[in-house]
Amino acid sequence: MFSHVVIFWTKPEIPGATDALIAGAEQYLRPIPGVRSFHIGRMAKSHRDVVDQTYQVALYLQFENKQQQDDYQVHPLHLEFVEKAFKPNCARVVIYDFE
C-alpha cells in the first residue's frame, strides 16, 4: 500500500474556497485510475491540543503501490485539478506520503 495525505490551507480572502477545493477534488481527482481509496473533508474540530486545527481541508488517497501514485501525479485530471481548483483556492499545502 502507498498512502498520500494532503493538507490544504485555503485562501481566507476567497469566500467559498473550501467548498470549491472539495468540489474540484471530487470532480478531477476521484475518477483518476489507480486510486484505491479516496476521502476528502473539512478539518474536524477537537478539544485536544495535539490536533492541528489550522488547516481547512484534508485529502487521503490510497494506492496499491508507489508507481500508481507516481502515475496519478502526472495524470491530466490531476494537472487540471492543480490549475483549476488548487491554485485559485489554496495558500499552502503540506503532503505526507508513506508506505
PDB file of N, CA and C in Angstrom:
ATOM      1  N   MET A   1       0.827  -1.183   0.000  1.00  0.00           N
ATOM      2  CA  MET A   1       0.000   0.000   0.000  1.00  0.00           C
ATOM      3  C   MET A   1       0.874   1.249   0.000  1.00  0.00           C
ATOM      4  N   PHE A   2       0.357   2.289  -0.636  1.00  0.00           N
ATOM      5  CA  PHE A   2       1.016   3.593  -0.635  1.00  0.00           C
ATOM      6  C   PHE A   2      -0.055   4.628  -0.298  1.00  0.00           C
ATOM      7  N   SER A   3       0.173   5.398   0.748  1.00  0.00           N
ATOM      8  CA  SER A   3      -0.787   6.403   1.190  1.00  0.00           C
ATOM      9  C   SER A   3      -0.267   7.803   0.890  1.00  0.00           C
ATOM     10  N   HIS A   4      -1.184   8.660   0.466  1.00  0.00           N
ATOM     11  CA  HIS A   4      -0.882  10.036   0.073  1.00  0.00           C
ATOM     12  C   HIS A   4      -1.860  10.936   0.830  1.00  0.00           C
ATOM     13  N   VAL A   5      -1.341  11.746   1.740  1.00  0.00           N
ATOM     14  CA  VAL A   5      -2.157  12.640   2.559  1.00  0.00           C
ATOM     15  C   VAL A   5      -1.787  14.069   2.205  1.00  0.00           C
ATOM     16  N   VAL A   6      -2.797  14.872   1.888  1.00  0.00           N
ATOM     17  CA  VAL A   6      -2.566  16.264   1.509  1.00  0.00           C
ATOM     18  C   VAL A   6      -3.377  17.158   2.450  1.00  0.00           C
ATOM     19  N   ILE A   7      -2.698  18.108   3.076  1.00  0.00           N
ATOM     20  CA  ILE A   7      -3.334  19.061   3.978  1.00  0.00           C
ATOM     21  C   ILE A   7      -3.343  20.421   3.280  1.00  0.00           C
ATOM     22  N   PHE A   8      -4.537  21.029   3.178  1.00  0.00           N
ATOM     23  CA  PHE A   8      -4.705  22.286   2.453  1.00  0.00           C
ATOM     24  C   PHE A   8      -5.107  23.425   3.394  1.00  0.00           C
ATOM     25  N   TRP A   9      -4.484  24.557   3.195  1.00  0.00           N
ATOM     26  CA  TRP A   9      -4.898  25.797   3.824  1.00  0.00           C
ATOM     27  C   TRP A   9      -5.472  26.668   2.707  1.00  0.00           C
ATOM     28  N   THR A  10      -6.762  26.930   2.753  1.00  0.00           N
ATOM     29  CA  THR A  10      -7.392  27.718   1.696  1.00  0.00           C
ATOM     30  C   THR A  10      -7.175  29.208   1.938  1.00  0.00           C
ATOM     31  N   LYS A  11      -7.369  29.978   0.882  1.00  0.00           N
ATOM     32  CA  LYS A  11      -7.185  31.428   0.950  1.00  0.00           C
ATOM     33  C   LYS A  11      -8.377  32.052   1.670  1.00  0.00           C
ATOM     34  N   PRO A  12      -8.116  32.681   2.835  1.00  0.00           N
ATOM     35  CA  PRO A  12      -9.232  33.239   3.617  1.00  0.00           C
ATOM     36  C   PRO A  12      -9.952  34.386   2.909  1.00  0.00           C
ATOM     37  N   GLU A  13      -9.270  35.040   1.989  1.00  0.00           N
ATOM     38  CA  GLU A  13      -9.884  36.169   1.282  1.00  0.00           C
ATOM     39  C   GLU A  13     -10.831  35.735   0.163  1.00  0.00           C
ATOM     40  N   ILE A  14     -10.895  34.430  -0.097  1.00  0.00           N
ATOM     41  CA  ILE A  14     -11.783  33.931  -1.151  1.00  0.00           C
ATOM     42  C   ILE A  14     -12.964  33.198  -0.512  1.00  0.00           C
ATOM     43  N   PRO A  15     -14.143  33.842  -0.532  1.00  0.00           N
ATOM     44  CA  PRO A  15     -15.322  33.154   0.010  1.00  0.00           C
ATOM     45  C   PRO A  15     -15.596  31.883  -0.803  1.00  0.00           C
ATOM     46  N   GLY A  16     -15.883  30.820  -0.117  1.00  0.00           N
ATOM     47  CA  GLY A  16     -16.197  29.572  -0.819  1.00  0.00           C
ATOM     48  C   GLY A  16     -14.990  28.783  -1.287  1.00  0.00           C
ATOM     49  N   ALA A  17     -13.775  29.194  -0.902  1.00  0.00           N
ATOM     50  CA  ALA A  17     -12.571  28.486  -1.349  1.00  0.00           C
ATOM     51  C   ALA A  17     -12.566  27.030  -0.893  1.00  0.00           C
ATOM     52  N   THR A  18     -12.996  26.789   0.324  1.00  0.00           N
ATOM     53  CA  THR A  18     -13.019  25.420   0.847  1.00  0.00           C
ATOM     54  C   THR A  18     -13.982  24.551   0.035  1.00  0.00           C
ATOM     55  N   ASP A  19     -15.170  25.058  -0.196  1.00  0.00           N
ATOM     56  CA  ASP A  19     -16.159  24.298  -0.982  1.00  0.00           C
ATOM     57  C   ASP A  19     -15.663  24.058  -2.404  1.00  0.00           C
ATOM     58  N   ALA A  20     -15.047  25.076  -3.007  1.00  0.00           N
ATOM     59  CA  ALA A  20     -14.548  24.935  -4.384  1.00  0.00           C
ATOM     60  C   ALA A  20     -13.431  23.902  -4.461  1.00  0.00           C
ATOM     61  N   LEU A  21     -12.561  23.878  -3.459  1.00  0.00           N
ATOM     62  CA  LEU A  21     -11.470  22.906  -3.437  1.00  0.00           C
ATOM     63  C   LEU A  21     -12.014  21.483  -3.319  1.00  0.00           C
ATOM     64  N   ILE A  22     -12.952  21.287  -2.420  1.00  0.00           N
ATOM     65  CA  ILE A  22     -13.544  19.961  -2.233  1.00  0.00           C
ATOM     66  C   ILE A  22     -14.276  19.517  -3.498  1.00  0.00           C
ATOM     67  N   ALA A  23     -15.048  20.406  -4.082  1.00  0.00           N
ATOM     68  CA  ALA A  23     -15.769  20.074  -5.320  1.00  0.00           C
ATOM     69  C   ALA A  23     -14.793  19.751  -6.451  1.00  0.00           C
ATOM     70  N   GLY A  24     -13.707  20.497  -6.529  1.00  0.00           N
ATOM     71  CA  GLY A  24     -12.703  20.234  -7.558  1.00  0.00           C
ATOM     72  C   GLY A  24     -12.044  18.883  -7.387  1.00  0.00           C
ATOM     73  N   ALA A  25     -11.761  18.513  -6.153  1.00  0.00           N
ATOM     74  CA  ALA A  25     -11.163  17.202  -5.891  1.00  0.00           C
ATOM     75  C   ALA A  25     -12.126  16.090  -6.285  1.00  0.00           C
ATOM     76  N   GLU A  26     -13.390  16.260  -5.944  1.00  0.00           N
ATOM     77  CA  GLU A  26     -14.390  15.261  -6.320  1.00  0.00           C
ATOM     78  C   GLU A  26     -14.473  15.135  -7.841  1.00  0.00           C
ATOM     79  N   GLN A  27     -14.450  16.252  -8.523  1.00  0.00           N
ATOM     80  CA  GLN A  27     -14.588  16.255  -9.982  1.00  0.00           C
ATOM     81  C   GLN A  27     -13.359  15.713 -10.692  1.00  0.00           C
ATOM     82  N   TYR A  28     -12.173  16.177 -10.295  1.00  0.00           N
ATOM     83  CA  TYR A  28     -10.958  15.863 -11.037  1.00  0.00           C
ATOM     84  C   TYR A  28     -10.147  14.687 -10.476  1.00  0.00           C
ATOM     85  N   LEU A  29     -10.126  14.522  -9.168  1.00  0.00           N
ATOM     86  CA  LEU A  29      -9.235  13.518  -8.582  1.00  0.00           C
ATOM     87  C   LEU A  29      -9.882  12.153  -8.371  1.00  0.00           C
ATOM     88  N   ARG A  30     -11.129  12.148  -7.925  1.00  0.00           N
ATOM     89  CA  ARG A  30     -11.789  10.869  -7.629  1.00  0.00           C
ATOM     90  C   ARG A  30     -11.761   9.905  -8.809  1.00  0.00           C
ATOM     91  N   PRO A  31     -11.986  10.366 -10.060  1.00  0.00           N
ATOM     92  CA  PRO A  31     -12.045   9.409 -11.173  1.00  0.00           C
ATOM     93  C   PRO A  31     -10.702   8.916 -11.700  1.00  0.00           C
ATOM     94  N   ILE A  32      -9.598   9.404 -11.171  1.00  0.00           N
ATOM     95  CA  ILE A  32      -8.290   9.008 -11.710  1.00  0.00           C
ATOM     96  C   ILE A  32      -8.042   7.516 -11.446  1.00  0.00           C
ATOM     97  N   PRO A  33      -7.666   6.759 -12.467  1.00  0.00           N
ATOM     98  CA  PRO A  33      -7.402   5.330 -12.281  1.00  0.00           C
ATOM     99  C   PRO A  33      -6.268   5.085 -11.290  1.00  0.00           C
ATOM    100  N   GLY A  34      -6.391   4.006 -10.549  1.00  0.00           N
ATOM    101  CA  GLY A  34      -5.355   3.622  -9.602  1.00  0.00           C
ATOM    102  C   GLY A  34      -5.640   4.059  -8.175  1.00  0.00           C
ATOM    103  N   VAL A  35      -6.581   4.975  -7.991  1.00  0.00           N
ATOM    104  CA  VAL A  35      -6.937   5.420  -6.641  1.00  0.00           C
ATOM    105  C   VAL A  35      -7.793   4.333  -6.004  1.00  0.00           C
ATOM    106  N   ARG A  36      -7.237   3.694  -5.007  1.00  0.00           N
ATOM    107  CA  ARG A  36      -7.932   2.584  -4.344  1.00  0.00           C
ATOM    108  C   ARG A  36      -8.921   3.092  -3.295  1.00  0.00           C
ATOM    109  N   SER A  37      -8.529   4.165  -2.600  1.00  0.00           N
ATOM    110  CA  SER A  37      -9.384   4.764  -1.583  1.00  0.00           C
ATOM    111  C   SER A  37      -9.265   6.275  -1.692  1.00  0.00           C
ATOM    112  N   PHE A  38     -10.400   6.975  -1.605  1.00  0.00           N
ATOM    113  CA  PHE A  38     -10.452   8.422  -1.756  1.00  0.00           C
ATOM    114  C   PHE A  38     -11.299   8.989  -0.635  1.00  0.00           C
ATOM    115  N   HIS A  39     -10.751   9.939   0.103  1.00  0.00           N
ATOM    116  CA  HIS A  39     -11.533  10.627   1.136  1.00  0.00           C
ATOM    117  C   HIS A  39     -11.051  12.060   1.235  1.00  0.00           C
ATOM    118  N   ILE A  40     -11.981  12.997   1.116  1.00  0.00           N
ATOM    119  CA  ILE A  40     -11.664  14.408   1.295  1.00  0.00           C
ATOM    120  C   ILE A  40     -12.684  14.993   2.258  1.00  0.00           C
ATOM    121  N   GLY A  41     -12.228  15.911   3.111  1.00  0.00           N
ATOM    122  CA  GLY A  41     -13.161  16.517   4.050  1.00  0.00           C
ATOM    123  C   GLY A  41     -12.578  17.731   4.741  1.00  0.00           C
ATOM    124  N   ARG A  42     -13.445  18.386   5.469  1.00  0.00           N
ATOM    125  CA  ARG A  42     -13.054  19.560   6.244  1.00  0.00           C
ATOM    126  C   ARG A  42     -12.371  19.129   7.537  1.00  0.00           C
ATOM    127  N   MET A  43     -11.551  20.022   8.066  1.00  0.00           N
ATOM    128  CA  MET A  43     -10.877  19.767   9.337  1.00  0.00           C
ATOM    129  C   MET A  43     -11.930  19.499  10.421  1.00  0.00           C
ATOM    130  N   ALA A  44     -11.698  18.477  11.206  1.00  0.00           N
ATOM    131  CA  ALA A  44     -12.603  18.141  12.305  1.00  0.00           C
ATOM    132  C   ALA A  44     -12.119  18.834  13.573  1.00  0.00           C
ATOM    133  N   LYS A  45     -12.994  19.607  14.188  1.00  0.00           N
ATOM    134  CA  LYS A  45     -12.619  20.315  15.419  1.00  0.00           C
ATOM    135  C   LYS A  45     -12.346  19.308  16.532  1.00  0.00           C
ATOM    136  N   SER A  46     -11.416  19.688  17.400  1.00  0.00           N
ATOM    137  CA  SER A  46     -11.037  18.806  18.500  1.00  0.00           C
ATOM    138  C   SER A  46     -10.706  19.640  19.735  1.00  0.00           C
ATOM    139  N   HIS A  47     -10.951  19.073  20.894  1.00  0.00           N
ATOM    140  CA  HIS A  47     -10.578  19.729  22.150  1.00  0.00           C
ATOM    141  C   HIS A  47      -9.128  19.411  22.540  1.00  0.00           C
ATOM    142  N   ARG A  48      -8.488  18.506  21.793  1.00  0.00           N
ATOM    143  CA  ARG A  48      -7.125  18.066  22.116  1.00  0.00           C
ATOM    144  C   ARG A  48      -6.096  19.025  21.540  1.00  0.00           C
ATOM    145  N   ASP A  49      -5.162  19.465  22.370  1.00  0.00           N
ATOM    146  CA  ASP A  49      -4.125  20.412  21.948  1.00  0.00           C
ATOM    147  C   ASP A  49      -3.191  19.842  20.889  1.00  0.00           C
ATOM    148  N   VAL A  50      -3.040  18.525  20.833  1.00  0.00           N
ATOM    149  CA  VAL A  50      -2.105  17.915  19.886  1.00  0.00           C
ATOM    150  C   VAL A  50      -2.671  17.814  18.470  1.00  0.00           C
ATOM    151  N   VAL A  51      -3.937  18.161  18.279  1.00  0.00           N
ATOM    152  CA  VAL A  51      -4.574  18.073  16.971  1.00  0.00           C
ATOM    153  C   VAL A  51      -4.437  19.419  16.262  1.00  0.00           C
ATOM    154  N   ASP A  52      -3.785  19.422  15.113  1.00  0.00           N
ATOM    155  CA  ASP A  52      -3.631  20.634  14.314  1.00  0.00           C
ATOM    156  C   ASP A  52      -5.000  21.061  13.799  1.00  0.00           C
ATOM    157  N   GLN A  53      -5.378  22.293  14.103  1.00  0.00           N
ATOM    158  CA  GLN A  53      -6.663  22.816  13.654  1.00  0.00           C
ATOM    159  C   GLN A  53      -6.499  24.097  12.846  1.00  0.00           C
ATOM    160  N   THR A  54      -5.353  24.223  12.188  1.00  0.00           N
ATOM    161  CA  THR A  54      -5.083  25.434  11.421  1.00  0.00           C
ATOM    162  C   THR A  54      -5.463  25.306   9.954  1.00  0.00           C
ATOM    163  N   TYR A  55      -5.664  24.101   9.465  1.00  0.00           N
ATOM    164  CA  TYR A  55      -5.959  23.876   8.050  1.00  0.00           C
ATOM    165  C   TYR A  55      -7.472  23.824   7.831  1.00  0.00           C
ATOM    166  N   GLN A  56      -7.881  23.799   6.559  1.00  0.00           N
ATOM    167  CA  GLN A  56      -9.305  23.736   6.249  1.00  0.00           C
ATOM    168  C   GLN A  56      -9.738  22.410   5.632  1.00  0.00           C
ATOM    169  N   VAL A  57      -8.878  21.776   4.822  1.00  0.00           N
ATOM    170  CA  VAL A  57      -9.268  20.567   4.086  1.00  0.00           C
ATOM    171  C   VAL A  57      -8.135  19.555   4.127  1.00  0.00           C
ATOM    172  N   ALA A  58      -8.502  18.281   4.223  1.00  0.00           N
ATOM    173  CA  ALA A  58      -7.523  17.195   4.125  1.00  0.00           C
ATOM    174  C   ALA A  58      -8.010  16.196   3.079  1.00  0.00           C
ATOM    175  N   LEU A  59      -7.049  15.632   2.365  1.00  0.00           N
ATOM    176  CA  LEU A  59      -7.319  14.628   1.335  1.00  0.00           C
ATOM    177  C   LEU A  59      -6.483  13.405   1.646  1.00  0.00           C
ATOM    178  N   TYR A  60      -7.128  12.243   1.617  1.00  0.00           N
ATOM    179  CA  TYR A  60      -6.421  10.980   1.835  1.00  0.00           C
ATOM    180  C   TYR A  60      -6.674  10.081   0.633  1.00  0.00           C
ATOM    181  N   LEU A  61      -5.588   9.667  -0.008  1.00  0.00           N
ATOM    182  CA  LEU A  61      -5.667   8.732  -1.128  1.00  0.00           C
ATOM    183  C   LEU A  61      -4.808   7.523  -0.825  1.00  0.00           C
ATOM    184  N   GLN A  62      -5.277   6.364  -1.229  1.00  0.00           N
ATOM    185  CA  GLN A  62      -4.513   5.141  -1.066  1.00  0.00           C
ATOM    186  C   GLN A  62      -4.375   4.478  -2.430  1.00  0.00           C
ATOM    187  N   PHE A  63      -3.165   4.019  -2.694  1.00  0.00           N
ATOM    188  CA  PHE A  63      -2.837   3.351  -3.949  1.00  0.00           C
ATOM    189  C   PHE A  63      -2.277   1.973  -3.639  1.00  0.00           C
ATOM    190  N   GLU A  64      -2.291   1.115  -4.614  1.00  0.00           N
ATOM    191  CA  GLU A  64      -1.724  -0.225  -4.452  1.00  0.00           C
ATOM    192  C   GLU A  64      -0.215  -0.164  -4.246  1.00  0.00           C
ATOM    193  N   ASN A  65       0.439   0.788  -4.928  1.00  0.00           N
ATOM    194  CA  ASN A  65       1.896   0.910  -4.829  1.00  0.00           C
ATOM    195  C   ASN A  65       2.329   2.325  -5.225  1.00  0.00           C
ATOM    196  N   LYS A  66       3.604   2.619  -5.046  1.00  0.00           N
ATOM    197  CA  LYS A  66       4.126   3.953  -5.339  1.00  0.00           C
ATOM    198  C   LYS A  66       4.018   4.294  -6.819  1.00  0.00           C
ATOM    199  N   GLN A  67       4.189   3.334  -7.694  1.00  0.00           N
ATOM    200  CA  GLN A  67       4.102   3.611  -9.123  1.00  0.00           C
ATOM    201  C   GLN A  67       2.723   4.151  -9.504  1.00  0.00           C
ATOM    202  N   GLN A  68       1.670   3.605  -8.904  1.00  0.00           N
ATOM    203  CA  GLN A  68       0.331   4.113  -9.192  1.00  0.00           C
ATOM    204  C   GLN A  68       0.188   5.560  -8.729  1.00  0.00           C
ATOM    205  N   GLN A  69       0.794   5.885  -7.598  1.00  0.00           N
ATOM    206  CA  GLN A  69       0.766   7.266  -7.118  1.00  0.00           C
ATOM    207  C   GLN A  69       1.570   8.170  -8.037  1.00  0.00           C
ATOM    208  N   ASP A  70       2.703   7.682  -8.522  1.00  0.00           N
ATOM    209  CA  ASP A  70       3.508   8.456  -9.477  1.00  0.00           C
ATOM    210  C   ASP A  70       2.712   8.714 -10.759  1.00  0.00           C
ATOM    211  N   ASP A  71       1.988   7.702 -11.236  1.00  0.00           N
ATOM    212  CA  ASP A  71       1.157   7.860 -12.429  1.00  0.00           C
ATOM    213  C   ASP A  71       0.035   8.877 -12.183  1.00  0.00           C
ATOM    214  N   TYR A  72      -0.546   8.829 -11.003  1.00  0.00           N
ATOM    215  CA  TYR A  72      -1.600   9.771 -10.607  1.00  0.00           C
ATOM    216  C   TYR A  72      -1.098  11.215 -10.673  1.00  0.00           C
ATOM    217  N   GLN A  73       0.121  11.446 -10.230  1.00  0.00           N
ATOM    218  CA  GLN A  73       0.675  12.808 -10.182  1.00  0.00           C
ATOM    219  C   GLN A  73       0.743  13.467 -11.551  1.00  0.00           C
ATOM    220  N   VAL A  74       0.946  12.703 -12.598  1.00  0.00           N
ATOM    221  CA  VAL A  74       1.079  13.271 -13.944  1.00  0.00           C
ATOM    222  C   VAL A  74      -0.177  13.060 -14.795  1.00  0.00           C
ATOM    223  N   HIS A  75      -1.206  12.493 -14.210  1.00  0.00           N
ATOM    224  CA  HIS A  75      -2.455  12.269 -14.946  1.00  0.00           C
ATOM    225  C   HIS A  75      -3.065  13.631 -15.317  1.00  0.00           C
ATOM    226  N   PRO A  76      -3.623  13.758 -16.518  1.00  0.00           N
ATOM    227  CA  PRO A  76      -4.205  15.034 -16.943  1.00  0.00           C
ATOM    228  C   PRO A  76      -5.280  15.590 -16.001  1.00  0.00           C
ATOM    229  N   LEU A  77      -6.070  14.726 -15.371  1.00  0.00           N
ATOM    230  CA  LEU A  77      -7.080  15.213 -14.426  1.00  0.00           C
ATOM    231  C   LEU A  77      -6.438  15.804 -13.173  1.00  0.00           C
ATOM    232  N   HIS A  78      -5.335  15.226 -12.717  1.00  0.00           N
ATOM    233  CA  HIS A  78      -4.628  15.788 -11.566  1.00  0.00           C
ATOM    234  C   HIS A  78      -4.060  17.156 -11.924  1.00  0.00           C
ATOM    235  N   LEU A  79      -3.472  17.260 -13.096  1.00  0.00           N
ATOM    236  CA  LEU A  79      -2.910  18.536 -13.533  1.00  0.00           C
ATOM    237  C   LEU A  79      -4.016  19.585 -13.685  1.00  0.00           C
ATOM    238  N   GLU A  80      -5.188  19.169 -14.136  1.00  0.00           N
ATOM    239  CA  GLU A  80      -6.318  20.087 -14.258  1.00  0.00           C
ATOM    240  C   GLU A  80      -6.806  20.536 -12.878  1.00  0.00           C
ATOM    241  N   PHE A  81      -6.841  19.618 -11.920  1.00  0.00           N
ATOM    242  CA  PHE A  81      -7.198  19.976 -10.542  1.00  0.00           C
ATOM    243  C   PHE A  81      -6.250  21.039  -9.998  1.00  0.00           C
ATOM    244  N   VAL A  82      -4.963  20.851 -10.213  1.00  0.00           N
ATOM    245  CA  VAL A  82      -3.970  21.809  -9.718  1.00  0.00           C
ATOM    246  C   VAL A  82      -4.255  23.203 -10.278  1.00  0.00           C
ATOM    247  N   GLU A  83      -4.519  23.291 -11.564  1.00  0.00           N
ATOM    248  CA  GLU A  83      -4.734  24.594 -12.201  1.00  0.00           C
ATOM    249  C   GLU A  83      -6.088  25.215 -11.862  1.00  0.00           C
ATOM    250  N   LYS A  84      -7.138  24.401 -11.828  1.00  0.00           N
ATOM    251  CA  LYS A  84      -8.493  24.942 -11.704  1.00  0.00           C
ATOM    252  C   LYS A  84      -9.039  24.993 -10.281  1.00  0.00           C
ATOM    253  N   ALA A  85      -8.553  24.147  -9.402  1.00  0.00           N
ATOM    254  CA  ALA A  85      -9.095  24.105  -8.038  1.00  0.00           C
ATOM    255  C   ALA A  85      -8.047  24.450  -6.981  1.00  0.00           C
ATOM    256  N   PHE A  86      -6.849  23.890  -7.130  1.00  0.00           N
ATOM    257  CA  PHE A  86      -5.822  24.123  -6.107  1.00  0.00           C
ATOM    258  C   PHE A  86      -5.266  25.546  -6.158  1.00  0.00           C
ATOM    259  N   LYS A  87      -4.685  25.932  -7.270  1.00  0.00           N
ATOM    260  CA  LYS A  87      -4.018  27.239  -7.356  1.00  0.00           C
ATOM    261  C   LYS A  87      -4.934  28.421  -7.041  1.00  0.00           C
ATOM    262  N   PRO A  88      -6.174  28.438  -7.536  1.00  0.00           N
ATOM    263  CA  PRO A  88      -7.025  29.594  -7.239  1.00  0.00           C
ATOM    264  C   PRO A  88      -7.484  29.670  -5.774  1.00  0.00           C
ATOM    265  N   ASN A  89      -7.491  28.543  -5.056  1.00  0.00           N
ATOM    266  CA  ASN A  89      -8.119  28.500  -3.738  1.00  0.00           C
ATOM    267  C   ASN A  89      -7.199  28.243  -2.560  1.00  0.00           C
ATOM    268  N   CYS A  90      -5.956  27.853  -2.806  1.00  0.00           N
ATOM    269  CA  CYS A  90      -5.080  27.445  -1.704  1.00  0.00           C
ATOM    270  C   CYS A  90      -3.898  28.372  -1.500  1.00  0.00           C
ATOM    271  N   ALA A  91      -3.622  28.621  -0.234  1.00  0.00           N
ATOM    272  CA  ALA A  91      -2.481  29.443   0.148  1.00  0.00           C
ATOM    273  C   ALA A  91      -1.273  28.579   0.503  1.00  0.00           C
ATOM    274  N   ARG A  92      -1.542  27.353   0.958  1.00  0.00           N
ATOM    275  CA  ARG A  92      -0.466  26.482   1.435  1.00  0.00           C
ATOM    276  C   ARG A  92      -0.919  25.033   1.355  1.00  0.00           C
ATOM    277  N   VAL A  93       0.047  24.143   1.197  1.00  0.00           N
ATOM    278  CA  VAL A  93      -0.236  22.715   1.192  1.00  0.00           C
ATOM    279  C   VAL A  93       0.945  21.979   1.818  1.00  0.00           C
ATOM    280  N   VAL A  94       0.645  20.914   2.535  1.00  0.00           N
ATOM    281  CA  VAL A  94       1.669  20.012   3.072  1.00  0.00           C
ATOM    282  C   VAL A  94       1.241  18.602   2.695  1.00  0.00           C
ATOM    283  N   ILE A  95       2.214  17.798   2.259  1.00  0.00           N
ATOM    284  CA  ILE A  95       1.920  16.439   1.809  1.00  0.00           C
ATOM    285  C   ILE A  95       2.714  15.432   2.631  1.00  0.00           C
ATOM    286  N   TYR A  96       2.051  14.362   3.001  1.00  0.00           N
ATOM    287  CA  TYR A  96       2.669  13.248   3.715  1.00  0.00           C
ATOM    288  C   TYR A  96       2.439  11.986   2.886  1.00  0.00           C
ATOM    289  N   ASP A  97       3.505  11.363   2.436  1.00  0.00           N
ATOM    290  CA  ASP A  97       3.434  10.094   1.723  1.00  0.00           C
ATOM    291  C   ASP A  97       4.068   9.017   2.595  1.00  0.00           C
ATOM    292  N   PHE A  98       3.447   7.862   2.633  1.00  0.00           N
ATOM    293  CA  PHE A  98       4.050   6.757   3.392  1.00  0.00           C
ATOM    294  C   PHE A  98       3.626   5.420   2.819  1.00  0.00           C
ATOM    295  N   GLU A  99       4.500   4.414   3.049  1.00  0.00           N
ATOM    296  CA  GLU A  99       4.245   3.053   2.580  1.00  0.00           C
ATOM    297  C   GLU A  99       3.973   2.163   3.761  1.00  0.00           C
TER     298      GLU A  99
END
